[in-house]
Coordinates of C-alpha atoms and ligand atoms in Angstrom, one line a residue:
M1 CA 6.2 38.4 -11.4
I2 CA 4.3 35.5 -11.0
Q3 CA 5.4 33.4 -7.7
A4 CA 5.1 29.8 -6.8
V5 CA 1.7 29.0 -5.3
R6 CA 1.3 29.3 -1.6
G7 CA 2.3 26.3 0.1
T8 CA 4.4 24.9 -2.9
K9 CA 8.2 25.2 -2.9
D10 CA 11.1 24.8 -5.5
I11 CA 13.8 22.3 -5.0
L12 CA 16.7 24.8 -6.1
P13 CA 19.9 23.0 -7.4
S14 CA 21.5 23.8 -4.5
E15 CA 19.4 21.7 -2.3
I16 CA 19.0 19.0 -4.8
S17 CA 21.9 16.9 -3.4
T18 CA 20.5 16.5 -0.1
W19 CA 17.2 15.4 -1.5
H20 CA 19.2 13.1 -3.9
S21 CA 21.0 11.5 -1.0
L22 CA 17.8 11.0 1.3
E23 CA 15.9 9.1 -1.5
E24 CA 18.5 6.8 -2.2
L25 CA 18.9 6.1 1.5
L26 CA 15.3 5.5 1.6
R27 CA 15.6 3.7 -1.6
R28 CA 18.4 1.4 -0.3
I29 CA 17.0 1.0 3.1
A30 CA 13.7 -0.3 1.8
G31 CA 15.1 -2.8 -0.6
Q32 CA 16.9 -4.2 2.4
F33 CA 14.0 -5.1 3.8
G34 CA 12.8 -6.5 0.5
F35 CA 10.4 -3.7 -0.4
Q36 CA 9.4 -3.1 -4.2
E37 CA 8.6 0.3 -5.6
I38 CA 5.4 1.0 -6.8
R39 CA 4.2 4.1 -8.7
T40 CA 0.6 5.2 -8.7
P41 CA -1.0 8.5 -10.8
I42 CA -0.9 11.6 -9.0
F43 CA -4.7 12.1 -9.5
E44 CA -7.3 9.5 -9.1
H45 CA -10.8 9.7 -9.0
T46 CA -12.4 11.9 -6.1
E47 CA -14.3 9.0 -5.0
L48 CA -11.0 6.8 -4.3
F49 CA -10.3 9.2 -1.3
A50 CA -13.9 9.9 -0.2
R51 CA -14.1 5.9 0.4
G52 CA -10.3 5.2 1.3
I53 CA -9.6 7.9 3.7
G54 CA -13.4 8.9 5.0
E55 CA -16.0 11.5 4.3
T56 CA -15.5 12.8 8.0
T57 CA -11.7 13.3 8.0
D58 CA -10.2 17.0 7.6
I59 CA -8.4 15.5 4.5
V60 CA -11.6 14.6 2.6
G61 CA -13.7 17.2 4.2
K62 CA -11.4 20.5 3.8
E63 CA -8.4 19.8 2.2
M64 CA -8.4 18.0 -1.3
Y65 CA -7.5 19.4 -4.5
T66 CA -10.9 18.5 -6.4
F67 CA -11.7 19.5 -9.7
F68 CA -13.3 18.7 -12.6
D69 CA -11.9 17.9 -16.1
Q70 CA -13.3 18.7 -19.3
S71 CA -15.6 15.8 -19.5
Q72 CA -16.7 16.7 -15.8
T73 CA -15.4 14.1 -14.0
S74 CA -14.5 14.8 -10.6
L75 CA -10.8 14.0 -10.1
T76 CA -8.4 14.8 -6.8
L77 CA -4.7 15.4 -6.7
R78 CA -3.8 12.7 -4.0
P79 CA -3.5 13.7 -0.7
E80 CA -1.8 10.1 0.3
A81 CA -0.7 7.2 -1.2
T82 CA -2.2 4.3 0.7
A83 CA -5.8 4.6 -1.1
S84 CA -3.7 4.7 -4.4
I85 CA -1.8 1.7 -3.5
A86 CA -4.8 -0.4 -2.6
R87 CA -6.9 0.6 -5.6
A88 CA -3.5 -0.5 -7.9
V89 CA -3.3 -3.8 -5.8
L90 CA -6.8 -4.8 -6.7
E91 CA -6.8 -3.4 -9.9
H92 CA -4.0 -5.6 -11.3
T93 CA -4.9 -8.5 -9.1
L94 CA -1.5 -8.3 -7.2
L95 CA -2.3 -10.6 -4.2
E96 CA -3.3 -13.5 -6.5
K97 CA 0.0 -13.5 -7.8
N98 CA 1.7 -13.1 -4.3
P99 CA -0.1 -13.3 -0.9
L100 CA 2.4 -11.1 0.6
L101 CA 2.9 -7.6 -0.9
R102 CA 5.7 -5.3 0.5
L103 CA 5.5 -2.1 -1.4
W104 CA 7.2 1.4 -1.1
Y105 CA 6.0 4.7 -2.4
M106 CA 7.7 8.1 -2.8
G107 CA 6.5 11.5 -4.4
P108 CA 4.5 14.4 -4.0
M109 CA 1.2 15.0 -2.0
F110 CA -1.2 17.7 -2.3
R111 CA -3.4 19.3 0.7
Q112 CA -4.8 22.3 1.3
E113 CA -3.8 23.1 4.9
R114 CA -2.6 26.5 6.1
P115 CA 1.1 26.6 5.3
Q116 CA 3.5 26.8 8.4
K117 CA 7.0 25.3 9.3
G118 CA 7.0 21.9 8.1
R119 CA 3.5 22.2 6.5
F120 CA 3.0 22.5 2.9
R121 CA 0.3 22.2 0.1
Q122 CA 2.6 20.3 -2.0
F123 CA 5.1 18.2 0.1
H124 CA 6.9 14.6 -0.6
Q125 CA 6.0 11.3 1.3
F126 CA 7.8 8.0 1.4
D127 CA 5.3 5.5 2.1
A128 CA 5.6 1.8 2.9
E129 CA 3.1 -0.9 3.0
L130 CA 3.0 -4.5 3.8
I131 CA -0.2 -6.2 2.3
G132 CA -1.6 -9.7 3.2
S133 CA -0.6 -10.6 6.7
S134 CA -2.5 -10.2 10.0
Y135 CA 0.1 -11.2 12.3
P136 CA 2.1 -8.9 14.8
E137 CA 5.2 -10.0 13.1
A138 CA 4.1 -7.7 10.1
D139 CA 3.4 -4.8 12.4
V140 CA 6.9 -4.9 14.2
E141 CA 8.3 -5.6 10.4
I142 CA 6.8 -2.3 9.0
I143 CA 7.8 -0.4 12.4
A144 CA 11.6 -1.6 12.3
L145 CA 11.5 -0.6 8.5
A146 CA 10.6 2.9 9.9
Y147 CA 12.9 2.8 12.7
T148 CA 16.0 1.9 10.7
L149 CA 15.4 4.5 8.3
L150 CA 15.6 7.5 10.8
R151 CA 18.5 5.7 12.3
S152 CA 20.2 5.3 9.2
L153 CA 19.8 8.9 8.6
G154 CA 21.7 9.5 11.9
L155 CA 18.4 11.0 13.7
S156 CA 18.1 10.4 17.0
S157 CA 15.7 13.1 18.6
F158 CA 12.6 11.2 18.0
E159 CA 10.4 8.9 19.9
L160 CA 8.0 6.2 18.7
H161 CA 4.7 6.5 20.1
L162 CA 2.7 3.2 19.8
N163 CA -1.0 2.4 20.6
S164 CA -3.4 -0.2 19.8
L165 CA -7.2 0.5 18.5
G166 CA -8.1 -3.1 18.9
S167 CA -10.3 -5.2 16.9
I168 CA -12.8 -3.7 14.9
S169 CA -15.4 -4.8 17.3
S170 CA -14.1 -3.7 20.4
R171 CA -13.5 -0.3 18.4
M172 CA -17.2 -0.2 18.1
R173 CA -17.8 -0.8 21.5
Y174 CA -15.5 2.1 22.6
R175 CA -17.3 4.2 20.1
A176 CA -20.1 3.9 21.7
A177 CA -18.9 4.7 24.9
L178 CA -17.6 7.7 23.9
Q179 CA -20.7 8.8 22.7
Q180 CA -22.4 7.9 25.9
Y181 CA -19.8 9.8 27.7
F182 CA -19.8 12.9 25.8
R183 CA -23.5 13.1 25.1
P184 CA -24.6 15.1 28.5
H185 CA -21.6 17.4 28.0
I186 CA -22.1 18.2 24.2
A187 CA -24.3 21.2 24.6
A188 CA -21.4 23.1 25.9
M189 CA -18.7 21.6 23.4
S190 CA -17.3 22.9 20.3
D191 CA -19.3 22.9 16.9
D192 CA -16.9 20.7 15.7
S193 CA -17.5 18.0 18.4
K194 CA -21.3 18.5 17.9
Q195 CA -20.8 17.3 14.6
R196 CA -18.5 14.4 15.3
I197 CA -20.2 12.9 18.3
E198 CA -22.5 11.5 15.5
T199 CA -19.9 10.9 12.9
N200 CA -16.7 10.0 14.1
P201 CA -16.7 10.4 18.2
L202 CA -12.9 9.3 18.7
R203 CA -11.7 12.6 16.6
I204 CA -13.4 14.4 19.6
L205 CA -10.2 13.1 21.2
D206 CA -7.8 15.2 19.0
S207 CA -9.7 18.4 19.5
K208 CA -7.5 21.6 20.7
H209 CA -10.6 23.9 21.1
P210 CA -11.0 25.2 24.5
D211 CA -14.5 24.3 25.1
D212 CA -13.8 20.8 24.7
T213 CA -10.3 20.5 26.9
P214 CA -12.1 20.2 30.0
F215 CA -13.9 16.8 29.0
L216 CA -11.3 15.3 27.3
R217 CA -9.2 14.3 30.6
D218 CA -12.0 12.0 32.2
A219 CA -13.2 10.6 28.9
P220 CA -13.2 6.6 28.9
Q221 CA -9.9 5.3 27.4
L222 CA -9.5 2.9 24.4
I223 CA -7.2 0.5 26.1
D224 CA -10.0 -0.1 28.7
Y225 CA -12.3 -1.6 25.9
L226 CA -9.9 -3.9 24.3
D227 CA -11.0 -7.5 24.0
D228 CA -8.6 -10.3 25.0
E229 CA -7.6 -11.1 21.1
S230 CA -6.2 -7.4 20.8
R231 CA -4.6 -7.3 24.3
N232 CA -2.5 -10.3 23.0
Y233 CA -1.7 -8.8 20.0
F234 CA -0.6 -5.7 21.4
E235 CA 1.5 -7.6 23.9
H236 CA 3.0 -9.2 21.0
V237 CA 3.7 -6.4 18.9
Q238 CA 5.3 -4.9 22.2
K239 CA 7.7 -8.2 22.7
L240 CA 8.9 -8.3 19.1
L241 CA 9.7 -4.6 19.4
T242 CA 11.7 -5.3 22.6
A243 CA 13.4 -8.2 21.1
L244 CA 14.7 -5.8 18.2
E245 CA 15.5 -3.2 20.5
I246 CA 13.3 -1.0 19.2
P247 CA 12.3 1.6 22.0
Y248 CA 8.8 3.0 22.2
I249 CA 6.4 4.7 24.1
V250 CA 2.9 3.5 24.7
D251 CA 0.4 6.7 24.0
Y252 CA -3.3 5.9 24.7
H253 CA -3.9 9.0 23.2
L254 CA -2.7 8.0 19.5
V255 CA -5.8 7.2 18.0
R256 CA -7.1 7.4 14.1
G257 CA -10.7 7.8 13.7
L258 CA -11.7 5.8 10.5
D259 CA -13.4 2.7 11.0
Y260 CA -11.1 0.5 9.0
Y261 CA -8.2 1.1 11.2
C262 CA -7.1 -1.4 13.6
H263 CA -5.0 -2.7 16.1
T264 CA -1.2 -1.3 15.8
A265 CA -1.2 2.5 15.6
F266 CA 2.0 4.5 15.8
E267 CA 3.7 7.7 15.2
F268 CA 7.3 9.2 15.2
I269 CA 7.3 12.5 17.2
T270 CA 10.0 14.8 17.5
S271 CA 10.0 17.9 19.9
R272 CA 12.6 19.9 17.7
L273 CA 10.4 20.8 14.6
G274 CA 7.9 22.9 16.7
A275 CA 3.9 22.3 16.2
Q276 CA 4.3 19.9 13.2
N277 CA 5.9 17.5 15.5
A278 CA 5.1 14.3 13.5
L279 CA 7.6 12.9 11.3
G280 CA 5.7 10.1 10.3
G281 CA 3.0 7.8 11.3
G282 CA 1.2 4.6 10.4
G283 CA -0.9 1.6 11.4
R284 CA -2.7 -1.3 10.5
Y285 CA -5.9 -1.0 8.1
D286 CA -7.6 -4.4 7.8
G287 CA -10.8 -2.7 6.5
L288 CA -9.5 -0.9 3.7
F289 CA -9.7 -3.3 0.8
E290 CA -13.0 -4.1 1.7
Q291 CA -13.9 -0.4 1.8
L292 CA -12.9 -0.2 -1.8
G293 CA -14.7 -3.2 -2.9
G294 CA -12.2 -5.8 -2.6
K295 CA -12.0 -8.8 -0.2
H296 CA -10.9 -8.7 3.3
T297 CA -7.2 -8.1 3.2
P298 CA -5.0 -7.3 6.5
A299 CA -2.2 -4.5 5.6
I300 CA -0.3 -2.2 7.8
G301 CA 1.9 0.9 6.4
F302 CA 3.4 4.2 7.2
A303 CA 4.3 7.7 5.5
F304 CA 7.1 9.8 6.7
G305 CA 7.0 13.5 5.4
I306 CA 10.3 14.1 3.4
E307 CA 10.5 17.5 4.1
R308 CA 10.1 17.3 7.7
L309 CA 12.9 14.5 7.8
L310 CA 15.0 17.1 6.1
L311 CA 14.1 20.1 8.5
L312 CA 15.2 17.6 11.3
L313 CA 18.3 16.6 9.7
S314 CA 19.6 20.4 9.2
E315 CA 18.2 20.8 12.8
E316 CA 20.4 18.2 14.2
N317 CA 23.2 19.3 12.0
K318 CA 23.3 16.1 10.3
A319 CA 24.5 16.1 6.5
V320 CA 23.3 13.3 4.1
S321 CA 24.9 14.2 0.9
K322 CA 27.8 15.7 -0.5
A323 CA 27.5 18.5 -3.0
Q324 CA 28.2 17.6 -6.7
R325 CA 31.6 18.3 -8.0
T326 CA 32.8 18.9 -11.5
D327 CA 35.7 16.4 -12.1
V328 CA 36.9 18.2 -15.5
Y329 CA 35.8 21.7 -16.7
I330 CA 37.3 22.0 -20.3
I331 CA 38.4 25.5 -21.1
T332 CA 38.4 26.5 -24.4
L333 CA 40.1 29.6 -25.9
D334 CA 39.2 30.5 -29.5
D335 CA 36.0 29.6 -31.8
E336 CA 37.8 26.8 -33.4
S337 CA 38.6 25.2 -30.1
R338 CA 35.1 25.0 -29.0
A339 CA 34.0 22.5 -31.0
I340 CA 36.9 20.2 -30.0
G341 CA 36.3 21.1 -26.3
M342 CA 32.8 19.9 -26.6
R343 CA 34.0 16.8 -28.7
L344 CA 36.3 16.2 -25.8
A345 CA 33.6 16.4 -23.3
Q346 CA 31.2 13.9 -25.0
H347 CA 33.7 11.4 -25.3
L348 CA 35.2 11.6 -21.3
R349 CA 31.2 11.5 -20.2
S350 CA 30.6 8.4 -22.7
T351 CA 33.8 6.5 -21.6
S352 CA 33.9 7.4 -18.0
N353 CA 31.9 8.3 -15.1
F354 CA 33.2 11.5 -14.9
I355 CA 31.3 14.9 -14.3
V356 CA 32.6 17.2 -17.4
A357 CA 31.5 20.6 -17.9
T358 CA 32.0 23.2 -20.5
D359 CA 31.6 27.0 -20.8
T360 CA 29.0 27.8 -23.4
L361 CA 29.4 31.3 -22.6
R362 CA 32.5 32.1 -24.6
R363 CA 34.3 33.5 -21.6
S364 CA 37.7 34.9 -20.8
L365 CA 40.0 32.2 -19.7
K366 CA 40.0 34.1 -16.3
A367 CA 36.2 33.8 -16.1
Q368 CA 36.3 30.1 -17.2
M369 CA 38.7 29.4 -14.4
R370 CA 36.3 31.4 -11.9
D371 CA 33.5 29.1 -13.2
A372 CA 35.5 26.1 -12.6
D373 CA 36.4 27.3 -9.0
R374 CA 32.5 27.5 -8.6
T375 CA 31.7 24.1 -9.6
Q376 CA 34.8 22.8 -7.5
S377 CA 36.2 21.0 -10.4
R378 CA 39.0 18.9 -9.7
F379 CA 40.6 19.7 -13.0
V380 CA 40.8 21.9 -15.8
A381 CA 41.8 20.9 -19.5
I382 CA 42.7 23.9 -21.2
I383 CA 42.5 24.2 -25.4
G384 CA 43.6 27.3 -27.1
E385 CA 45.5 27.9 -30.5
N386 CA 48.5 26.2 -29.5
E387 CA 47.3 23.2 -28.1
R388 CA 44.7 22.6 -31.1
L389 CA 47.5 23.0 -33.7
N390 CA 49.5 20.6 -31.7
N391 CA 46.7 18.0 -30.8
T392 CA 47.5 18.5 -27.1
I393 CA 45.6 19.6 -24.0
I394 CA 47.1 21.3 -20.8
L395 CA 45.4 19.3 -18.2
K396 CA 45.6 21.1 -14.5
E397 CA 44.8 19.7 -11.1
M398 CA 42.9 22.9 -9.4
A399 CA 44.3 21.7 -5.6
S400 CA 48.2 21.1 -6.6
G401 CA 48.3 23.5 -9.5
A402 CA 50.3 20.8 -11.1
Q403 CA 50.1 21.0 -15.0
Q404 CA 51.0 18.6 -17.7
L405 CA 50.6 18.4 -21.3
L406 CA 48.6 15.5 -22.9
P407 CA 47.6 14.5 -26.4
L408 CA 44.3 15.4 -27.1
D409 CA 43.0 12.3 -28.6
N410 CA 44.3 9.8 -26.9
I411 CA 41.3 9.3 -24.4
P412 CA 42.8 6.3 -22.4
T413 CA 45.9 8.0 -21.6
L414 CA 43.7 11.5 -20.5
L415 CA 41.5 9.2 -18.6
R416 CA 44.6 7.3 -16.9
A417 CA 45.9 10.7 -15.8
L418 CA 42.5 12.1 -14.6
D419 CA 41.9 8.5 -12.5
T420 CA 45.6 8.2 -11.2
T421 CA 45.1 11.6 -9.6
A422 CA 41.8 10.4 -8.1
V423 CA 43.2 7.6 -6.5
E424 CA 46.2 9.3 -4.9
Q425 CA 43.6 11.8 -3.6
S426 CA 41.4 9.5 -2.0
Ligands
AMP501 P1 -0.5 11.7 7.4 O1 -0.8 11.0 6.2 O2 -1.3 12.7 7.5 O3 -0.5 10.7 8.5 O4 0.9 12.1 7.2 C1 2.4 11.5 7.2 C2 3.4 12.3 7.4 O5 3.3 13.2 6.3 C3 3.2 13.4 8.6 O6 3.7 12.7 9.7 C4 4.1 14.4 7.8 O7 5.6 14.0 8.4 C5 4.1 14.4 6.4 N1 2.6 15.7 6.2 C6 1.4 15.2 6.2 N2 1.0 16.4 5.9 C7 1.9 17.6 5.5 C8 2.1 18.7 4.9 N3 0.8 19.3 4.7 N4 3.1 19.3 4.9 C9 4.1 18.6 4.9 N5 4.3 17.4 5.5 C10 3.0 16.7 5.9

């Protein structure tokens, strides 16, 4: 038997209502913040991610699904959405029509990581990007959106970690200070660090390698290298968060290695999911658009992992969905009734929002009743020879067992019978 590729997952009908409810909530809250959906292709030119995420990152270095198509063009399944969104904004000159873009995106992402709980090779993200503003209000608006999403899901076991990477020039000074600090120790450090000291010294700080840990504790801290403008910016962000009653923890270890990140970096962390403890994160990336060949464009965004949100919801015993229930299950008892039953189903579906199911397995009355039970149907409508000849149906309410005989071709009467009971029930 052929099985699903390692690190990919089927989302089964029994799980889908949870996904739908979560997606609906994410859409609704993003809409409440004035954000609009954008959809970009699943694959892009490899170069977009190489430039937009950075050659020295793990994502680009080891995790991308890259392939050559028939015309030998190098393409990559997108590992994240920000680079694609920035590309789309530049390509369609969206900022010329509107100086501030509020965009969200939801869909599958692909990274060849080692699969484990909460970590997959195809996973889903919800992304939001606020493009065009260089003010702290934008940072806080985007954090407020992320925070509101988590709270609206009923989640509480998470912390917002916050740091400032400072302006790009203060980052450069910090980078030089790190190189200077690590250089005397580098011979004893891991191979990764030996490489990173030249390409991306900030990433050494993320290292879990035992050869590196002794040197990390006394490493210079970014906060000490922030210039006045960066400090003021960070304070302004914190003041606004406090005004909005969004709790946060300043975490000086939260860094992002890439040169085009600056100022605010944040992450939502939970202690309930084991090693994969990040629900989502984001930050300001004022240098990205230039990196992709556009004009200088301030922007900030975040991404949540949908699977991790679902894991935490189940960990916290929070349900976001109701299982789909059938309203009317149409039971037919002989060959000629079947066409009549299917026609009735079509009428009901086109004149109401009811969920209407038919058998299609030519099962016995008993087996069809069992199936109606399985789909938690509110009603069954039974059509046998008798009903067919008299142009009637038997409508039975499953909960009470109450039955009534109704005219088959009088849809309004039937809808009323279904509706009145629904109203009484609720
Ligand atoms: P990143 O783009 O790496 O900052 O990821 C943002 C969020 O996406 C993370 O906090 C996770 O919730 C989620 N995520 C990233 N990689 C994976 C993965 N391989 N499997 C599942 N979720 C992931």
